[in-house]
mmCIF file of C-alpha atoms and ligand atoms in Angstrom:
data_model
loop_
_atom_site.group_PDB
_atom_site.id
_atom_site.type_symbol
_atom_site.label_atom_id
_atom_site.label_comp_id
_atom_site.label_asym_id
_atom_site.label_seq_id
_atom_site.Cartn_x
_atom_site.Cartn_y
_atom_site.Cartn_z
ATOM 1 C CA MET A 49 72.472 109.022 83.989
ATOM 2 C CA THR A 50 73.519 105.647 82.746
ATOM 3 C CA GLU A 51 76.976 105.140 84.075
ATOM 4 C CA ILE A 52 78.972 102.984 86.427
ATOM 5 C CA THR A 53 78.818 104.488 89.912
ATOM 6 C CA GLU A 54 81.480 102.477 91.707
ATOM 7 C CA LEU A 55 83.799 99.501 91.890
ATOM 8 C CA GLY A 56 81.428 97.343 93.910
ATOM 9 C CA TYR A 57 83.161 94.028 94.387
ATOM 10 C CA VAL A 58 85.873 91.809 92.984
ATOM 11 C CA THR A 59 86.185 88.025 92.865
ATOM 12 C CA VAL A 60 89.717 86.670 93.182
ATOM 13 C CA GLY A 61 90.925 83.130 92.567
ATOM 14 C CA VAL A 62 93.449 82.159 95.272
ATOM 15 C CA SER A 63 95.542 78.980 95.488
ATOM 16 C CA ASP A 64 96.266 79.234 99.234
ATOM 17 C CA ILE A 65 93.053 80.217 100.984
ATOM 18 C CA ALA A 66 94.513 79.613 104.468
ATOM 19 C CA ALA A 67 97.304 82.112 103.753
ATOM 20 C CA TRP A 68 94.662 84.603 102.615
ATOM 21 C CA ASP A 69 92.669 84.089 105.850
ATOM 22 C CA GLU A 70 95.719 85.192 107.802
ATOM 23 C CA PHE A 71 96.783 87.966 105.399
ATOM 24 C CA ALA A 72 93.308 89.481 105.003
ATOM 25 C CA SER A 73 92.476 89.523 108.699
ATOM 26 C CA GLN A 74 95.830 90.076 110.431
ATOM 27 C CA ILE A 75 97.643 92.253 107.880
ATOM 28 C CA LEU A 76 94.891 94.136 106.032
ATOM 29 C CA GLY A 77 92.455 94.121 108.961
ATOM 30 C CA LEU A 78 89.552 92.912 106.824
ATOM 31 C CA GLU A 79 86.687 90.849 108.218
ATOM 32 C CA VAL A 80 86.828 87.269 106.936
ATOM 33 C CA VAL A 81 83.450 85.522 106.609
ATOM 34 C CA ARG A 82 83.393 81.764 106.033
ATOM 35 C CA PRO A 83 80.291 80.478 104.269
ATOM 36 C CA ASP A 84 79.384 76.764 104.246
ATOM 37 C CA ASP A 85 81.489 76.156 101.139
ATOM 38 C CA PRO A 86 85.087 75.737 102.438
ATOM 39 C CA LYS A 87 86.484 76.935 99.093
ATOM 40 C CA ILE A 88 84.947 80.427 99.477
ATOM 41 C CA ARG A 89 85.671 83.400 101.725
ATOM 42 C CA TYR A 90 83.955 86.770 101.833
ATOM 43 C CA LEU A 91 86.090 89.753 102.844
ATOM 44 C CA ARG A 92 84.240 92.722 104.337
ATOM 45 C CA MET A 93 85.323 96.310 104.959
ATOM 46 C CA ASP A 94 81.995 98.119 105.382
ATOM 47 C CA TYR A 95 78.276 97.288 105.597
ATOM 48 C CA TRP A 96 78.215 95.438 102.277
ATOM 49 C CA HIS A 97 77.798 91.659 102.396
ATOM 50 C CA HIS A 98 81.302 91.557 100.931
ATOM 51 C CA ARG A 99 83.683 93.583 98.811
ATOM 52 C CA ILE A 100 86.051 90.739 97.918
ATOM 53 C CA LYS A 101 85.071 87.153 97.253
ATOM 54 C CA LEU A 102 87.909 84.636 97.405
ATOM 55 C CA VAL A 103 87.451 81.397 95.496
ATOM 56 C CA GLU A 104 89.983 78.614 95.890
ATOM 57 C CA ASP A 105 91.551 77.958 92.481
ATOM 58 C CA SER A 106 94.985 78.010 90.905
ATOM 59 C CA SER A 107 94.666 81.333 89.028
ATOM 60 C CA ASP A 108 95.858 83.653 91.817
ATOM 61 C CA ASP A 109 94.273 86.463 89.831
ATOM 62 C CA VAL A 110 91.142 88.572 89.547
ATOM 63 C CA LEU A 111 88.343 86.402 88.146
ATOM 64 C CA THR A 112 85.692 89.084 87.723
ATOM 65 C CA THR A 113 85.111 92.740 88.509
ATOM 66 C CA GLY A 114 81.723 93.896 89.813
ATOM 67 C CA LEU A 115 80.761 97.379 88.599
ATOM 68 C CA ARG A 116 77.639 99.017 90.029
ATOM 69 C CA VAL A 117 74.913 101.054 88.376
ATOM 70 C CA ALA A 118 72.418 103.056 90.430
ATOM 71 C CA GLY A 119 69.233 101.055 89.970
ATOM 72 C CA VAL A 120 66.927 99.050 87.760
ATOM 73 C CA LEU A 121 66.373 101.813 85.174
ATOM 74 C CA GLU A 122 70.106 102.379 84.781
ATOM 75 C CA PHE A 123 70.640 98.629 84.616
ATOM 76 C CA ARG A 124 68.211 98.296 81.700
ATOM 77 C CA ALA A 125 69.617 101.391 79.975
ATOM 78 C CA MET A 126 73.175 100.077 80.350
ATOM 79 C CA HIS A 127 72.145 96.760 78.834
ATOM 80 C CA LYS A 128 70.696 98.603 75.843
ATOM 81 C CA ILE A 129 73.792 100.782 75.417
ATOM 82 C CA LEU A 130 76.051 97.729 75.431
ATOM 83 C CA SER A 131 73.805 95.673 73.149
ATOM 84 C CA ASP A 132 73.478 98.560 70.670
ATOM 85 C CA ALA A 133 77.272 98.891 70.637
ATOM 86 C CA GLY A 134 77.617 95.236 69.707
ATOM 87 C CA VAL A 135 79.024 94.124 73.054
ATOM 88 C CA ASP A 136 78.291 90.479 73.871
ATOM 89 C CA VAL A 137 76.331 90.815 77.117
ATOM 90 C CA ARG A 138 74.083 88.369 78.953
ATOM 91 C CA ILE A 139 71.669 89.173 81.766
ATOM 92 C CA GLY A 140 72.095 86.678 84.575
ATOM 93 C CA THR A 141 69.355 84.477 85.957
ATOM 94 C CA ALA A 142 67.769 85.114 89.354
ATOM 95 C CA ASP A 143 69.965 82.351 90.787
ATOM 96 C CA GLU A 144 73.107 83.956 89.347
ATOM 97 C CA ALA A 145 72.144 87.329 90.816
ATOM 98 C CA GLU A 146 71.485 85.673 94.174
ATOM 99 C CA ALA A 147 74.923 84.009 94.051
ATOM 100 C CA CYS A 148 76.460 87.468 93.427
ATOM 101 C CA LYS A 149 74.448 88.919 96.348
ATOM 102 C CA VAL A 150 72.828 91.531 94.070
ATOM 103 C CA LEU A 151 69.338 92.163 92.694
ATOM 104 C CA GLU A 152 70.336 91.888 89.026
ATOM 105 C CA VAL A 153 73.576 91.222 87.185
ATOM 106 C CA MET A 154 74.772 91.116 83.576
ATOM 107 C CA PHE A 155 77.897 89.404 82.335
ATOM 108 C CA LEU A 156 80.333 90.670 79.700
ATOM 109 C CA GLU A 157 84.048 91.035 78.954
ATOM 110 C CA ASP A 158 86.168 94.118 78.449
ATOM 111 C CA PRO A 159 88.414 94.424 75.346
ATOM 112 C CA ASN A 160 91.235 92.684 77.232
ATOM 113 C CA GLY A 161 88.954 89.683 77.719
ATOM 114 C CA TYR A 162 88.594 90.391 81.450
ATOM 115 C CA PRO A 163 85.203 89.292 82.829
ATOM 116 C CA ILE A 164 82.952 92.066 84.154
ATOM 117 C CA GLU A 165 79.705 91.896 86.098
ATOM 118 C CA ILE A 166 77.541 95.012 85.933
ATOM 119 C CA PHE A 167 74.961 94.963 88.705
ATOM 120 C CA HIS A 168 72.539 96.974 90.746
ATOM 121 C CA GLY A 169 71.244 96.379 94.247
ATOM 122 C CA PRO A 170 74.056 94.924 96.346
ATOM 123 C CA LEU A 171 73.132 93.145 99.579
ATOM 124 C CA VAL A 172 73.946 95.608 102.366
ATOM 125 C CA ALA A 173 73.956 94.188 105.902
ATOM 126 C CA TYR A 174 73.264 97.062 108.298
ATOM 127 C CA ASP A 175 72.789 94.439 111.006
ATOM 128 C CA MET A 176 76.446 93.453 110.561
ATOM 129 C CA PRO A 177 78.706 96.483 111.004
ATOM 130 C CA PHE A 178 82.288 95.941 109.849
ATOM 131 C CA HIS A 179 84.286 93.995 112.417
ATOM 132 C CA PRO A 180 87.976 94.337 111.577
ATOM 133 C CA GLY A 181 90.154 91.240 111.709
ATOM 134 C CA ARG A 182 92.672 93.050 113.924
ATOM 135 C CA ARG A 183 92.997 96.389 115.708
ATOM 136 C CA MET A 184 92.379 99.479 113.540
ATOM 137 C CA HIS A 185 92.395 103.203 114.310
ATOM 138 C CA GLY A 186 89.489 103.750 111.918
ATOM 139 C CA GLY A 187 87.699 101.974 109.128
ATOM 140 C CA TYR A 188 88.050 101.735 105.404
ATOM 141 C CA LYS A 189 86.909 104.643 103.242
ATOM 142 C CA THR A 190 84.368 103.257 100.822
ATOM 143 C CA ALA A 191 81.171 105.356 100.668
ATOM 144 C CA HIS A 192 80.670 107.274 97.388
ATOM 145 C CA GLY A 193 84.014 106.023 96.132
ATOM 146 C CA GLY A 194 83.567 102.285 95.836
ATOM 147 C CA PHE A 195 85.746 99.972 97.854
ATOM 148 C CA GLY A 196 89.022 101.099 96.302
ATOM 149 C CA HIS A 197 90.787 100.919 92.984
ATOM 150 C CA MET A 198 92.396 98.289 90.852
ATOM 151 C CA MET A 199 95.214 98.488 88.331
ATOM 152 C CA LEU A 200 95.168 95.900 85.602
ATOM 153 C CA ASN A 201 97.542 94.775 82.905
ATOM 154 C CA ARG A 202 96.412 95.253 79.301
ATOM 155 C CA SER A 203 96.517 93.164 76.142
ATOM 156 C CA VAL A 204 94.991 95.717 73.731
ATOM 157 C CA GLU A 205 95.610 99.376 72.812
ATOM 158 C CA PHE A 206 94.670 102.134 75.254
ATOM 159 C CA GLU A 207 92.285 103.492 72.589
ATOM 160 C CA ASP A 208 90.200 100.324 72.746
ATOM 161 C CA ILE A 209 90.178 100.290 76.541
ATOM 162 C CA HIS A 210 89.236 103.980 76.651
ATOM 163 C CA ALA A 211 86.416 103.561 74.125
ATOM 164 C CA PHE A 212 84.899 100.617 76.009
ATOM 165 C CA TYR A 213 85.028 102.137 79.483
ATOM 166 C CA THR A 214 83.735 105.474 78.140
ATOM 167 C CA LEU A 215 80.679 103.504 77.008
ATOM 168 C CA LEU A 216 80.289 102.406 80.647
ATOM 169 C CA GLY A 217 80.465 106.053 81.755
ATOM 170 C CA LEU A 218 83.987 106.120 83.161
ATOM 171 C CA ARG A 219 86.229 109.088 82.323
ATOM 172 C CA GLY A 220 89.959 109.686 82.292
ATOM 173 C CA GLY A 221 93.058 108.949 80.270
ATOM 174 C CA ILE A 222 96.840 108.594 80.390
ATOM 175 C CA GLU A 223 98.185 110.105 83.620
ATOM 176 C CA TYR A 224 101.693 108.668 83.851
ATOM 177 C CA LYS A 225 104.611 108.183 81.493
ATOM 178 C CA MET A 226 106.742 106.673 84.172
ATOM 179 C CA PRO A 227 110.275 105.320 83.993
ATOM 180 C CA ILE A 228 110.352 101.917 85.750
ATOM 181 C CA PRO A 229 113.709 100.286 86.513
ATOM 182 C CA MET A 230 114.682 97.481 84.089
ATOM 183 C CA ILE A 231 111.849 98.330 81.667
ATOM 184 C CA PRO A 232 113.358 100.162 78.642
ATOM 185 C CA GLU A 233 110.591 102.644 77.728
ATOM 186 C CA PRO A 234 108.618 104.775 80.188
ATOM 187 C CA VAL A 235 105.435 102.891 81.114
ATOM 188 C CA GLU A 236 102.195 104.625 80.164
ATOM 189 C CA LEU A 237 99.343 104.172 82.606
ATOM 190 C CA MET A 238 95.652 104.977 82.026
ATOM 191 C CA PHE A 239 93.403 105.983 84.935
ATOM 192 C CA LEU A 240 89.601 105.994 84.834
ATOM 193 C CA HIS A 241 87.143 107.411 87.368
ATOM 194 C CA CYS A 242 83.394 107.313 87.930
ATOM 195 C CA ASN A 243 82.880 108.960 91.333
ATOM 196 C CA GLU A 244 84.754 110.996 93.937
ATOM 197 C CA ARG A 245 87.657 108.546 93.979
ATOM 198 C CA GLN A 246 90.398 109.901 91.719
ATOM 199 C CA HIS A 247 90.593 106.586 89.906
ATOM 200 C CA THR A 248 88.622 103.380 90.111
ATOM 201 C CA LEU A 249 90.220 101.331 87.330
ATOM 202 C CA ALA A 250 93.689 101.760 85.866
ATOM 203 C CA PHE A 251 95.388 99.960 83.000
ATOM 204 C CA GLY A 252 98.930 99.325 81.842
ATOM 205 C CA GLY A 253 100.520 98.137 85.071
ATOM 206 C CA PRO A 254 103.197 95.541 84.370
ATOM 207 C CA SER A 255 102.121 92.092 85.575
ATOM 208 C CA GLU A 256 102.147 88.467 84.527
ATOM 209 C CA LYS A 257 98.511 88.411 85.660
ATOM 210 C CA ARG A 258 95.431 90.420 84.785
ATOM 211 C CA VAL A 259 95.844 92.366 87.988
ATOM 212 C CA ASN A 260 98.811 94.525 88.965
ATOM 213 C CA HIS A 261 97.423 95.760 92.283
ATOM 214 C CA MET A 262 94.318 96.409 94.321
ATOM 215 C CA MET A 263 94.069 99.405 96.654
ATOM 216 C CA PHE A 264 92.066 99.916 99.842
ATOM 217 C CA GLU A 265 91.924 103.358 101.475
ATOM 218 C CA THR A 266 91.848 103.804 105.233
ATOM 219 C CA GLU A 267 90.075 106.636 107.007
ATOM 220 C CA ARG A 268 93.105 107.411 109.144
ATOM 221 C CA MET A 269 96.767 107.769 108.222
ATOM 222 C CA GLU A 270 97.760 105.764 111.295
ATOM 223 C CA ASP A 271 96.289 102.645 109.692
ATOM 224 C CA VAL A 272 98.684 102.896 106.743
ATOM 225 C CA GLY A 273 101.567 103.088 109.216
ATOM 226 C CA LEU A 274 100.163 100.244 111.321
ATOM 227 C CA ALA A 275 99.769 98.045 108.236
ATOM 228 C CA TYR A 276 103.344 98.858 107.222
ATOM 229 C CA ASP A 277 104.654 97.850 110.657
ATOM 230 C CA LEU A 278 102.666 94.590 110.563
ATOM 231 C CA VAL A 279 103.953 93.789 107.069
ATOM 232 C CA LYS A 280 107.525 94.328 108.231
ATOM 233 C CA GLN A 281 107.009 92.233 111.383
ATOM 234 C CA ALA A 282 105.479 89.382 109.369
ATOM 235 C CA GLY A 283 108.330 89.411 106.856
ATOM 236 C CA ILE A 284 105.956 90.095 103.952
ATOM 237 C CA PRO A 285 107.791 91.607 100.941
ATOM 238 C CA VAL A 286 107.253 95.357 100.543
ATOM 239 C CA ILE A 287 107.252 96.097 96.790
ATOM 240 C CA ILE A 288 106.938 99.894 96.828
ATOM 241 C CA GLU A 289 107.931 101.850 99.925
ATOM 242 C CA PRO A 290 105.588 104.486 101.426
ATOM 243 C CA GLY A 291 105.138 107.635 99.357
ATOM 244 C CA SER A 292 102.596 109.951 97.748
ATOM 245 C CA HIS A 293 101.190 109.511 94.246
ATOM 246 C CA ALA A 294 101.108 112.484 91.897
ATOM 247 C CA ASN A 295 97.654 111.705 90.504
ATOM 248 C CA ASP A 296 95.428 110.703 93.418
ATOM 249 C CA GLN A 297 97.832 112.190 95.995
ATOM 250 C CA MET A 298 97.317 109.081 98.089
ATOM 251 C CA TYR A 299 99.872 108.327 100.787
ATOM 252 C CA SER A 300 100.408 104.594 100.381
ATOM 253 C CA PHE A 301 102.682 101.588 100.163
ATOM 254 C CA TYR A 302 102.524 98.268 98.319
ATOM 255 C CA MET A 303 103.116 94.729 99.563
ATOM 256 C CA LYS A 304 103.046 91.311 97.916
ATOM 257 C CA ASN A 305 99.928 89.362 98.869
ATOM 258 C CA PRO A 306 99.659 85.534 99.075
ATOM 259 C CA SER A 307 98.545 85.389 95.416
ATOM 260 C CA GLY A 308 101.723 87.136 94.270
ATOM 261 C CA PHE A 309 100.228 90.424 93.098
ATOM 262 C CA MET A 310 100.302 93.690 95.020
ATOM 263 C CA SER A 311 97.992 95.026 97.682
ATOM 264 C CA GLU A 312 98.186 98.797 98.223
ATOM 265 C CA ILE A 313 97.047 100.448 101.442
ATOM 266 C CA GLY A 314 96.526 104.197 101.201
ATOM 267 C CA TRP A 315 95.144 107.251 102.929
ATOM 268 C CA GLY A 316 94.164 110.779 101.968
ATOM 269 C CA GLY A 317 93.411 110.414 98.254
ATOM 270 C CA ARG A 318 91.938 113.360 96.384
ATOM 271 C CA SER A 319 88.995 113.473 93.970
ATOM 272 C CA PRO A 320 89.282 113.777 90.174
ATOM 273 C CA THR A 321 90.257 117.300 89.069
ATOM 274 C CA GLY A 322 88.186 117.127 85.888
ATOM 275 C CA GLN A 323 91.060 118.059 83.594
ATOM 276 C CA SER A 324 93.730 115.794 82.172
ATOM 277 C CA GLU A 325 97.376 116.086 83.137
ATOM 278 C CA TYR A 326 100.269 113.641 83.282
ATOM 279 C CA TYR A 327 103.252 112.908 85.489
ATOM 280 C CA GLN A 328 106.655 111.293 85.247
ATOM 281 C CA ARG A 329 107.159 110.613 88.917
ATOM 282 C CA ASP A 330 105.373 110.698 92.259
ATOM 283 C CA ALA A 331 105.407 113.519 94.792
ATOM 284 C CA PHE A 332 107.785 111.729 97.174
ATOM 285 C CA GLY A 333 108.809 108.251 98.244
ATOM 286 C CA HIS A 334 107.336 105.167 96.564
ATOM 287 C CA ALA A 335 110.810 103.757 95.985
ATOM 288 C CA PRO A 336 110.560 100.335 94.326
ATOM 289 C CA VAL A 337 112.168 97.458 96.221
ATOM 290 C CA MET A 338 113.946 95.867 93.278
ATOM 291 C CA GLU A 339 114.699 92.449 94.748
ATOM 292 C CA ASN A 340 111.023 91.997 95.634
ATOM 293 C CA MET A 341 109.796 93.095 92.173
ATOM 294 C CA LYS A 342 111.725 90.528 90.185
ATOM 295 C CA GLY A 343 109.721 87.960 88.302
ATOM 296 C CA PHE A 344 106.415 89.765 88.320
ATOM 297 C CA MET A 345 107.018 93.483 87.799
ATOM 298 C CA VAL A 346 110.424 93.376 86.174
ATOM 299 C CA PRO A 347 112.388 90.526 84.560
ATOM 300 C CA ALA A 348 113.813 88.053 87.063
HETATM 301 FE FE1 LIG B 500 97.151 102.321 93.168
#
């Protein structure tokens, strides 16, 4: 089957890499790896070489999204599918693949103009088990579900986004028509899945950036609570209070990270149900903190 199997990695441009060192390790509990280049950090949460690559630049946004296919045959088949569909796609050189820490990579853009890297063969370091940056009750839930999910803004119609990601093998559709304070019409959100995680990519989230939020899922509920306590103690703005989503039924909360978009920490998400349905509100909680949303989620 030629389809994306998981959200493998993401590269994020960050203006304040020192603030991210502290946030990633002490708030999120991720392992921060410093390569020779002082403008780069690798953030780990499992055996993979990295799941997040931070690059010092002024964008404070997602630079590229790494989507995995199973192996070399699927990689070649995916390249043919995209080429036949008229998508502008370029297979990376050996050096480019090495820089991505994968066996092979191809470069393209989605209809929003967001860069995508489709790859197979990530570098997995079984000699380097995940070493959290601070105490944790358990680890991060990644296997068979990718490292988490990401909600992005959109600049084109949902139809175009749906058609493109269907080509990549993702499935899903509109799951929310959600009233958001200070935004006149209910906001429609599209959710797409490719594995046992209820959604891997989502589109339509209000943001001045490409990215609205990035979610990591912990293995134990206590780690959501611990992260919440640490966020409060550090004075980091909570954007959406703890609650349970209607679609993935994840218990989670959202905070503002040093790049000004949201990080979501969740626990207990369900798998895709295989049939479409939509929601107007969450199961409970998830109250927006209005004063912390101004200027990036709602008008200032
Ligand atoms: Fe989310």
